[in-house]
Coordinates of C-alpha atoms in Angstrom, one line a residue:
Chain A
M23 CA 98.6 125.9 19.1
I24 CA 100.2 123.8 21.8
V25 CA 100.1 125.8 25.1
G26 CA 102.8 125.0 27.7
E27 CA 103.7 126.3 31.1
Q28 CA 107.2 126.2 32.6
K29 CA 107.8 123.8 35.5
T30 CA 108.8 125.5 38.8
L31 CA 112.5 126.1 39.4
D32 CA 112.4 123.7 42.3
E33 CA 111.1 120.9 40.2
I34 CA 113.6 121.6 37.5
M35 CA 116.4 121.7 40.0
G36 CA 115.2 118.3 41.3
L37 CA 115.1 116.8 37.8
L38 CA 118.7 118.1 37.0
G39 CA 120.1 116.5 40.2
D40 CA 123.9 116.7 40.2
A41 CA 124.4 117.5 36.5
H42 CA 127.3 119.8 36.0
K43 CA 126.9 120.8 32.4
V44 CA 123.4 121.5 31.1
L45 CA 122.1 122.6 27.7
V46 CA 118.7 124.5 27.9
A47 CA 117.0 123.9 24.6
G48 CA 114.1 126.1 23.6
C49 CA 111.7 125.8 20.7
G50 CA 110.7 128.6 18.4
T51 CA 107.2 127.6 17.7
C52 CA 104.2 127.0 20.0
V53 CA 106.0 127.4 23.3
T54 CA 107.5 130.7 22.1
V55 CA 104.0 132.0 21.5
S56 CA 102.8 130.8 24.9
F57 CA 105.9 132.4 26.6
A58 CA 107.0 129.1 28.1
G59 CA 110.0 127.9 26.2
G60 CA 111.2 130.3 23.5
E61 CA 114.5 132.0 23.3
K62 CA 113.7 134.6 25.9
E63 CA 112.5 132.0 28.5
V64 CA 115.6 129.9 27.7
G65 CA 117.8 132.9 28.6
I66 CA 115.9 133.6 31.8
L67 CA 115.8 130.0 33.0
A68 CA 119.5 129.5 32.2
S69 CA 120.4 132.5 34.4
Q70 CA 118.2 131.2 37.2
L71 CA 119.9 127.8 37.0
R72 CA 123.4 129.4 37.1
M73 CA 122.5 131.5 40.1
R74 CA 120.6 128.9 42.0
S75 CA 123.2 126.2 41.5
K76 CA 125.9 128.5 42.6
L77 CA 124.0 129.5 45.7
E78 CA 123.5 125.8 46.5
G79 CA 127.2 125.2 46.2
H80 CA 127.5 123.1 43.0
P81 CA 127.6 125.6 40.2
M82 CA 126.4 124.3 36.9
E83 CA 127.7 125.3 33.5
V84 CA 124.5 126.2 31.5
D85 CA 124.5 126.8 27.8
E86 CA 121.5 128.0 25.7
V87 CA 120.1 127.1 22.3
T88 CA 116.8 127.6 20.6
V89 CA 115.8 125.8 17.5
Q90 CA 112.9 126.7 15.1
R91 CA 111.0 123.5 15.9
Q92 CA 112.0 120.8 18.2
C93 CA 109.5 118.4 16.7
E94 CA 111.1 118.1 13.3
W95 CA 114.3 116.2 12.6
E96 CA 115.7 118.7 10.2
Y97 CA 115.7 121.4 12.9
I98 CA 117.3 119.4 15.7
D99 CA 119.8 117.4 13.6
P100 CA 122.3 120.3 13.6
L101 CA 122.5 120.0 17.4
A102 CA 124.0 116.6 17.2
P103 CA 127.8 117.4 17.2
R104 CA 127.7 119.3 20.4
L105 CA 125.4 117.2 22.6
G106 CA 128.1 114.9 23.8
E107 CA 129.5 117.7 26.1
Y108 CA 126.4 117.9 28.3
D109 CA 125.3 115.8 31.2
V110 CA 121.7 116.7 30.5
I111 CA 119.6 118.6 28.0
L112 CA 116.7 120.5 29.5
S113 CA 114.1 121.0 26.8
L114 CA 111.7 123.8 27.0
A115 CA 109.7 122.4 24.1
C116 CA 106.3 120.7 24.5
G117 CA 106.2 116.9 25.1
I118 CA 106.6 116.3 21.4
G119 CA 109.9 118.2 21.3
V120 CA 111.2 116.4 24.4
Q121 CA 110.5 113.0 22.8
A122 CA 111.9 114.0 19.5
M123 CA 115.2 114.9 21.2
N124 CA 115.3 111.7 23.2
E125 CA 114.4 109.7 20.1
R126 CA 117.0 111.3 17.8
F127 CA 119.7 111.5 20.4
P128 CA 119.4 108.3 22.3
D129 CA 122.8 108.6 24.0
S130 CA 121.9 112.0 25.6
I131 CA 119.3 112.5 28.3
T132 CA 116.7 115.2 27.5
L133 CA 114.5 116.2 30.4
P134 CA 111.3 118.3 30.3
G135 CA 111.3 121.8 31.7
V136 CA 107.8 122.6 30.5
N137 CA 104.4 121.0 31.2
T138 CA 102.5 120.7 28.0
V139 CA 99.0 121.8 29.1
F140 CA 96.6 121.9 26.2
L141 CA 95.7 122.8 22.6
G142 CA 94.3 126.2 22.7
M143 CA 94.7 129.9 22.1
P144 CA 95.4 133.2 23.8
V145 CA 92.0 134.8 24.4
E146 CA 93.7 138.0 25.6
Q147 CA 97.2 139.0 26.5
G148 CA 98.4 136.6 29.3
I149 CA 95.3 134.3 29.2
W150 CA 95.2 131.0 27.2
E151 CA 92.2 128.7 27.0
E152 CA 91.8 125.1 25.9
R153 CA 89.9 124.6 22.6
C154 CA 90.7 121.1 21.2
Q155 CA 91.3 117.6 22.6
A156 CA 92.4 116.2 19.3
C157 CA 89.7 113.5 19.6
G158 CA 90.2 112.6 15.9
D159 CA 86.5 113.0 14.9
C160 CA 85.5 116.7 14.8
I161 CA 81.9 117.4 15.8
L162 CA 82.1 121.2 15.7
G163 CA 79.6 121.2 12.8
L164 CA 77.0 119.8 15.2
T165 CA 77.8 122.0 18.2
A166 CA 77.5 125.5 16.9
G167 CA 81.3 125.7 16.5
I168 CA 82.1 125.2 20.2
C169 CA 83.7 122.0 21.3
P170 CA 82.1 120.1 24.2
I171 CA 84.8 117.5 24.2
A172 CA 87.4 120.1 25.1
R173 CA 85.3 122.6 26.9
C174 CA 82.6 120.7 28.8
S175 CA 84.1 119.3 32.0
K176 CA 82.2 116.0 31.4
Q177 CA 82.6 115.9 27.6
L178 CA 78.8 115.7 27.2
L179 CA 77.3 115.3 23.8
N180 CA 73.6 115.9 24.4
G181 CA 73.3 119.1 26.4
P182 CA 74.3 120.5 29.7
C183 CA 74.4 118.5 33.0
G184 CA 72.4 119.7 36.0
G185 CA 75.3 121.7 37.3
S186 CA 75.2 124.4 34.7
Q187 CA 74.0 127.7 36.3
N188 CA 74.3 131.3 35.4
G189 CA 76.4 130.4 32.4
V190 CA 79.2 128.7 34.4
C191 CA 80.3 125.1 35.0
E192 CA 79.8 123.4 38.3
V193 CA 83.5 122.6 38.5
N194 CA 84.6 126.3 38.7
P195 CA 82.9 129.6 38.2
D196 CA 85.9 130.6 36.0
I197 CA 84.8 128.0 33.4
P198 CA 82.1 129.1 31.1
C199 CA 79.5 126.2 30.6
A200 CA 80.3 125.0 27.1
W201 CA 76.6 123.9 26.6
Q202 CA 75.3 127.3 27.6
L203 CA 77.6 128.8 24.9
I204 CA 76.5 126.2 22.4
W205 CA 72.8 126.7 23.1
E206 CA 73.1 130.5 22.9
R207 CA 75.0 130.4 19.6
A208 CA 72.5 127.9 18.1
V209 CA 69.6 130.1 19.2
K210 CA 71.3 133.1 17.7
L211 CA 71.8 131.2 14.4
G212 CA 68.3 129.8 14.4
R213 CA 69.7 126.3 14.5
E214 CA 68.3 124.9 17.7
E215 CA 67.5 121.7 15.8
W216 CA 71.2 120.9 15.9
L217 CA 70.8 120.3 19.6
L218 CA 67.5 118.4 19.6
E219 CA 68.7 115.2 18.0
I220 CA 70.3 112.5 20.2
Q221 CA 74.0 112.3 19.5
P222 CA 75.1 108.7 19.6
P223 CA 78.0 107.4 21.7
K224 CA 81.2 108.8 20.5
D225 CA 83.7 106.6 18.7
W226 CA 86.6 107.0 21.1
S227 CA 88.7 104.6 19.1
K228 CA 89.6 107.6 16.9
S229 CA 90.8 109.4 20.0
R230 CA 93.8 108.5 22.2
D231 CA 91.6 105.6 23.5
G232 CA 92.3 103.7 20.3
G233 CA 96.0 103.7 21.1
P234 CA 98.7 106.1 19.8
R235 CA 97.5 107.5 16.5
K236 CA 99.3 107.7 13.2
I237 CA 98.5 109.3 9.8
V238 CA 100.0 107.9 6.7
R239 CA 99.6 110.0 3.5
D240 CA 100.9 107.9 0.6
D241 CA 100.4 110.9 -1.7
L242 CA 103.0 112.8 0.2
R243 CA 105.5 110.1 0.9
L244 CA 108.8 110.0 -1.0
A245 CA 109.0 107.2 -3.5
D246 CA 112.3 105.8 -2.3
M247 CA 110.9 105.5 1.2
E248 CA 108.3 103.0 0.2
Chain B
M90 CA 47.9 107.0 31.4
D91 CA 48.8 105.8 27.9
M92 CA 52.6 105.8 28.1
T93 CA 53.6 104.3 24.8
A94 CA 52.4 104.5 21.2
E95 CA 52.1 100.8 21.0
R96 CA 50.7 100.1 24.4
T97 CA 50.7 96.6 25.7
D98 CA 49.5 95.4 29.0
E99 CA 52.8 93.9 29.6
Y100 CA 55.0 95.8 32.0
K101 CA 58.4 96.9 30.7
S102 CA 60.2 95.7 33.9
G103 CA 57.4 94.6 36.3
S104 CA 59.0 96.7 39.1
N105 CA 56.8 97.9 41.9
L106 CA 57.5 101.5 40.9
E107 CA 56.4 100.8 37.3
K108 CA 53.2 99.2 38.6
I109 CA 52.4 102.0 40.9
L110 CA 52.8 104.6 38.2
R111 CA 51.0 102.6 35.6
A112 CA 48.1 102.2 37.9
G113 CA 47.9 106.0 38.2
H114 CA 48.9 106.2 41.8
F115 CA 50.9 109.2 43.0
A116 CA 54.3 107.5 43.5
V117 CA 56.7 108.0 46.4
T118 CA 60.4 107.3 46.1
G119 CA 63.1 107.9 48.7
E120 CA 66.8 107.9 48.7
L121 CA 69.3 105.8 50.6
G122 CA 73.0 106.7 50.7
P123 CA 75.4 103.8 51.1
P124 CA 78.1 104.0 53.7
Q125 CA 81.8 104.9 53.2
G126 CA 82.6 101.4 54.3
A127 CA 81.7 97.8 54.0
D128 CA 79.2 97.5 56.9
A129 CA 76.0 95.9 55.6
E130 CA 74.2 96.8 58.8
V131 CA 74.2 100.5 57.8
I132 CA 72.2 99.6 54.8
H133 CA 69.8 97.4 56.8
R134 CA 69.3 100.0 59.4
K135 CA 68.4 102.7 56.9
A136 CA 66.3 100.3 54.8
Q137 CA 64.2 99.4 57.8
L138 CA 63.3 103.1 58.2
L139 CA 62.0 103.1 54.6
A140 CA 60.3 99.7 54.1
G141 CA 56.6 100.2 53.5
V142 CA 57.0 104.0 53.4
V143 CA 58.2 104.4 49.8
D144 CA 57.4 102.5 46.6
A145 CA 61.1 102.3 45.7
V146 CA 64.3 103.8 47.0
N147 CA 67.1 105.3 45.0
I148 CA 70.5 103.9 46.0
T149 CA 73.1 106.6 45.2
D150 CA 76.2 105.8 43.2
N151 CA 79.3 107.3 44.8
Q152 CA 77.3 110.4 45.5
T153 CA 79.1 113.7 45.3
A154 CA 82.0 111.7 44.0
V155 CA 82.8 110.2 47.3
A156 CA 83.8 106.5 47.3
R157 CA 81.1 104.5 49.0
M158 CA 79.7 101.0 49.0
S159 CA 78.5 100.1 45.5
S160 CA 74.9 101.1 44.6
I161 CA 74.2 97.6 43.3
A162 CA 75.5 95.8 46.3
S163 CA 73.7 98.2 48.6
G164 CA 70.5 97.8 46.6
V165 CA 70.6 94.0 46.9
L166 CA 71.1 94.4 50.7
A167 CA 68.1 96.7 50.8
M168 CA 66.0 94.2 49.0
Q169 CA 66.5 91.8 51.9
D170 CA 64.6 94.3 54.0
G171 CA 61.7 94.4 51.6
L172 CA 62.7 97.5 49.7
E173 CA 62.7 97.9 46.0
P174 CA 65.9 99.7 44.8
V175 CA 66.3 102.2 42.0
I176 CA 70.0 101.6 41.2
Q177 CA 71.7 104.9 40.4
M178 CA 74.4 104.7 37.8
T179 CA 76.6 107.6 36.8
C180 CA 78.7 108.0 33.7
R181 CA 81.6 109.4 35.7
D182 CA 83.0 106.1 36.9
R183 CA 82.5 103.5 34.3
N184 CA 82.8 103.0 30.5
R185 CA 80.2 101.3 28.4
L186 CA 81.6 97.8 29.1
A187 CA 81.5 98.2 32.8
M188 CA 78.1 99.7 32.7
Q189 CA 76.6 96.9 30.7
S190 CA 78.3 94.3 32.9
D191 CA 76.9 96.0 36.0
L192 CA 73.5 96.3 34.5
M193 CA 73.3 92.6 33.7
G194 CA 74.7 91.8 37.2
A195 CA 72.2 94.1 38.9
Y196 CA 69.3 92.5 37.0
A197 CA 70.5 89.0 37.8
L198 CA 70.5 90.0 41.4
G199 CA 66.9 91.2 41.2
A200 CA 67.1 94.9 40.6
R201 CA 64.4 96.2 38.2
N202 CA 64.9 100.0 38.2
V203 CA 67.9 102.0 37.1
L204 CA 68.5 105.7 37.2
C205 CA 70.9 107.0 34.6
L206 CA 73.0 110.0 35.6
T207 CA 75.9 112.0 34.4
G208 CA 77.4 112.2 37.9
D209 CA 78.8 115.0 39.9
H210 CA 82.3 116.1 38.9
Q211 CA 85.0 114.3 40.8
S212 CA 86.4 117.6 41.9
F213 CA 83.6 117.8 44.4
G214 CA 84.4 114.6 46.1
N215 CA 87.2 113.0 48.1
H216 CA 89.3 111.8 45.1
P217 CA 89.6 115.0 43.2
T218 CA 92.8 113.7 41.4
A219 CA 90.8 110.8 39.8
K220 CA 90.3 110.4 36.1
N221 CA 86.7 110.6 35.0
V222 CA 85.2 108.5 32.3
H223 CA 82.2 109.9 30.5
D224 CA 82.5 107.4 27.8
L225 CA 78.7 107.8 27.5
D226 CA 76.6 110.7 28.6
S227 CA 73.4 110.2 30.6
I228 CA 71.2 110.3 27.5
Q229 CA 73.3 107.7 25.7
L230 CA 73.2 105.5 28.8
I231 CA 69.4 105.7 28.8
Q232 CA 69.4 104.7 25.2
M233 CA 71.7 101.8 25.8
V234 CA 69.6 100.4 28.7
R235 CA 66.5 100.8 26.6
R236 CA 68.0 99.0 23.6
M237 CA 69.2 96.2 25.9
R238 CA 65.7 95.8 27.1
D239 CA 63.6 96.4 24.0
E240 CA 65.9 95.1 21.3
G241 CA 67.9 92.6 23.3
V242 CA 71.2 94.1 22.1
F243 CA 74.4 95.4 23.5
Q244 CA 75.5 98.9 22.8
N245 CA 77.5 97.6 19.9
G246 CA 74.4 96.0 18.3
E247 CA 75.3 92.4 19.1
Q248 CA 72.6 90.2 20.5
I249 CA 72.6 89.6 24.3
K250 CA 73.1 85.9 24.6
A251 CA 71.6 84.7 27.8
G252 CA 68.9 86.8 29.5
V253 CA 67.9 90.3 28.6
P254 CA 67.9 92.8 31.5
R255 CA 64.6 94.5 31.5
F256 CA 64.8 97.7 33.6
F257 CA 62.3 100.5 34.3
I258 CA 64.5 103.3 33.1
G259 CA 64.9 106.6 34.9
G260 CA 66.7 109.9 34.3
A261 CA 67.3 113.0 36.3
I262 CA 66.2 116.5 35.2
N263 CA 67.1 119.8 36.7
P264 CA 64.5 122.6 36.2
F265 CA 66.9 124.9 38.0
G266 CA 69.9 124.4 35.8
D267 CA 70.6 126.7 32.9
P268 CA 70.0 127.4 30.1
F269 CA 66.4 127.2 31.4
E270 CA 64.9 127.3 27.8
F271 CA 66.8 124.2 26.9
R272 CA 65.8 122.1 29.9
P273 CA 62.4 120.9 28.6
Y274 CA 64.1 119.9 25.3
R275 CA 66.7 118.0 27.3
L276 CA 63.8 116.2 29.0
A277 CA 62.4 115.5 25.5
K278 CA 65.7 114.0 24.5
K279 CA 65.7 111.7 27.6
I280 CA 62.2 110.6 26.7
A281 CA 63.3 109.9 23.1
A282 CA 66.3 108.0 24.4
G283 CA 64.0 105.8 26.4
A284 CA 63.4 107.2 29.9
D285 CA 60.2 105.8 31.5
F286 CA 60.4 108.1 34.5
V287 CA 62.4 111.1 35.6
Q288 CA 63.2 112.6 39.0
T289 CA 64.0 116.2 39.5
Q290 CA 66.7 118.0 41.3
L291 CA 65.6 119.2 44.8
I292 CA 62.9 121.8 44.5
Y293 CA 63.1 124.9 46.7
D294 CA 61.6 127.3 44.1
I295 CA 58.1 126.2 43.4
P296 CA 57.3 129.1 41.0
R297 CA 60.2 128.1 38.8
F298 CA 59.2 124.5 38.9
R299 CA 55.7 125.5 38.0
E300 CA 56.9 127.4 35.0
F301 CA 59.1 124.5 33.9
M302 CA 56.1 122.1 34.3
K303 CA 53.9 124.4 32.2
R304 CA 56.4 124.2 29.4
V305 CA 56.6 120.5 29.8
V306 CA 52.9 120.1 29.7
D307 CA 52.6 122.4 26.7
M308 CA 55.0 120.1 24.9
G309 CA 52.9 117.1 26.0
L310 CA 56.0 115.5 27.6
H311 CA 54.2 114.6 30.9
E312 CA 52.1 112.1 28.8
K313 CA 55.3 110.4 27.7
V314 CA 57.2 110.0 30.9
Y315 CA 56.4 109.9 34.6
I316 CA 57.7 113.0 36.4
L317 CA 58.6 112.6 40.0
A318 CA 59.3 115.9 41.7
G319 CA 62.3 116.0 44.0
V320 CA 62.0 117.4 47.5
G321 CA 64.0 117.1 50.7
P322 CA 63.8 118.4 54.3
L323 CA 66.2 121.2 55.3
K324 CA 68.2 120.4 58.4
S325 CA 69.2 123.8 59.5
S326 CA 69.3 127.4 58.4
G327 CA 73.0 126.9 57.6
M328 CA 72.2 124.1 55.3
A329 CA 69.5 126.2 53.5
R330 CA 72.0 129.0 53.1
Y331 CA 74.7 126.7 51.9
M332 CA 72.4 125.2 49.3
R333 CA 71.2 128.6 48.2
D334 CA 74.7 130.1 47.9
Q335 CA 77.1 127.3 47.2
V336 CA 75.6 124.3 45.4
P337 CA 75.7 124.6 41.6
G338 CA 72.4 123.9 39.8
M339 CA 70.2 124.7 42.9
I340 CA 67.9 127.6 43.6
V341 CA 66.6 128.0 47.2
R342 CA 64.1 130.8 47.7
D343 CA 64.9 133.1 50.6
E344 CA 61.5 132.3 52.2
Y345 CA 62.9 128.9 53.1
V346 CA 66.1 130.2 54.5
D347 CA 64.1 132.7 56.6
R348 CA 61.7 130.1 57.9
M349 CA 64.5 127.9 58.9
K350 CA 66.2 130.8 60.7
G351 CA 62.9 131.7 62.3
A352 CA 62.4 128.2 63.6
I353 CA 65.1 128.7 66.3
A354 CA 64.0 132.2 67.3
G355 CA 64.1 132.5 71.1
I356 CA 66.1 129.3 71.6
P357 CA 69.5 130.1 73.2
K358 CA 72.5 129.3 71.1
E359 CA 73.9 127.0 73.7
D360 CA 70.9 124.7 73.6
K361 CA 72.0 122.8 70.6
K362 CA 69.6 120.0 71.2
A363 CA 66.6 122.3 71.2
R364 CA 67.8 124.1 68.1
R365 CA 68.4 120.9 66.2
K366 CA 64.9 119.7 67.1
A367 CA 63.3 123.0 66.1
W368 CA 65.1 123.0 62.8
R369 CA 64.3 119.4 62.0
E370 CA 60.6 119.9 62.8
M371 CA 60.5 123.0 60.5
G372 CA 62.4 121.1 57.8
I373 CA 59.8 118.4 57.8
K374 CA 56.9 120.8 58.0
I375 CA 58.2 122.8 55.0
C376 CA 58.8 119.6 53.0
I377 CA 55.2 118.4 53.7
E378 CA 53.8 121.7 52.6
Q379 CA 55.9 121.6 49.4
I380 CA 54.6 118.1 48.6
Q381 CA 51.0 119.3 49.0
E382 CA 51.7 122.3 46.7
I383 CA 53.5 120.2 44.1
M384 CA 50.8 117.6 44.0
E385 CA 48.5 120.3 42.6
I386 CA 50.8 120.9 39.7
E387 CA 49.7 119.4 36.4
G388 CA 51.9 116.7 35.1
V389 CA 53.6 115.5 38.3
A390 CA 53.2 111.8 38.8
G391 CA 55.0 111.4 42.1
I392 CA 57.4 112.6 44.6
H393 CA 61.1 111.8 45.2
I394 CA 62.2 112.5 48.7
M395 CA 65.9 113.0 49.3
A396 CA 66.8 113.2 52.9
V397 CA 70.6 113.0 52.8
E398 CA 71.9 111.2 55.9
W399 CA 68.5 111.6 57.5
E400 CA 66.4 108.7 56.2
A401 CA 64.3 108.8 59.4
A402 CA 62.7 111.9 58.1
I403 CA 61.0 110.2 55.2
K404 CA 58.3 108.4 57.1
P405 CA 57.0 111.5 58.9
I406 CA 57.1 113.4 55.6
V407 CA 55.2 110.8 53.7
E408 CA 52.7 110.3 56.5
G409 CA 52.3 114.1 57.0
A410 CA 51.6 114.5 53.3
G411 CA 48.8 111.9 53.6
L412 CA 50.5 109.4 51.3
L413 CA 50.5 106.4 53.7
P414 CA 49.7 103.6 53.5
R415 CA 51.4 103.0 50.1
P416 CA 49.1 101.3 47.6
Q417 CA 49.7 97.7 46.6
V418 CA 49.4 96.8 42.9
E419 CA 49.5 93.2 41.7

């Protein structure tokens, strides 16, 4: 899932500037699960904004709404009739939701209240870790099911750098060395040979480096759209 | 030493380092750190301390992720003082286009050795908010340089059009990194990619290095690549402790920390000059002893001396280890 983290109240206040009427718009999917922008976080942030703006002497009128998914037209279209009342919409969705709102409602300004941080998962209550970089060319079949693109600080493809020691990355002892994990798993599976072949340079054109990506599935498209 | 399956008498690059190693001499390389500035005199001053003392000198590439004068430009300046550079190139700061462009430029300017490195993470340096590249990793970089030389092709397979850069290709190995069991295999991958020589991380744990070399020799890797053992003089007991406790990928045995500490026994704390002198003498003494121990280890083809911001230490070390004068090979 997409893991997000709410921006600080100070930064959000700065973004809102002198807006009088604000709609805080949550999303019921990924950011709800990562406790950054679901219905509950929308409620708390809206209260904080009301109190803070009042204390600062320019009280804002803050409304709340949370849609199932801010990244699909069908879920955000029902918001259209009421958006004209607001100076600003503060989206607590990921960057996709924020852009969907701006694209669908070009006459309104939708600002981000959340930083979209990574594609990952909760490894325990309150801790999320990155797992995927959406590089567009999955190599997990060669790396014992552990992704060095997302989890090695240098995205190495042929084994650990010289900074791996005692199982941790040179960047930070809180980061497990991905290649240590890969090696251990390969050994456990008796598949060391996976790691002995030289992996060629990666085709980054399939990643973001090739420009913004797009998938077209003709088998799924509706006939009248062609 | 027979270094290739299809041995020819032609050199791969014709560099001095290659000739020294091919002739079977115990090679000596040093290291020269470019300045954080544009003053060519800094390079010349350091180079003059090393000319005639080492067979080739590594020129570091934005070492520890600190922006410095380019390794290629510095290497060309050092050549003016009669030094042969080993151009270090990290994968951190350049993509494959920039690397090939710089390799051709370096070769055109006379460089003949290149050392292919991953590069320290930018978070260690003075631009921690920088974007890193890592388009290639160090093994892929070695492979690219080898194919440019041996097949005359760019990374994309297209022919090089005007002049093939023929480098003597180096890599780095860290016998002190983990997973220890994988390290000899990683060396084997570097050899398969095309490494002609490798230099190791700083050794301050000879038993572990010996164990690593035993595995390397058992795998026959020492017959396929020249292995230069990395050493460096400690400057103070604080530096020894720091490297032991703080530097990722390093192991420093307590005996070295203790000996550095012992070096200043009886010298009053206020007498900074005397402490510094005692430390530095001990650092050089330990380094010489290490070289002598390492020379006895099977499979070691030479020594690589890293004296960070202390290039003046290299001559007394090489001299003390009985490795001067350096042999001449034509």
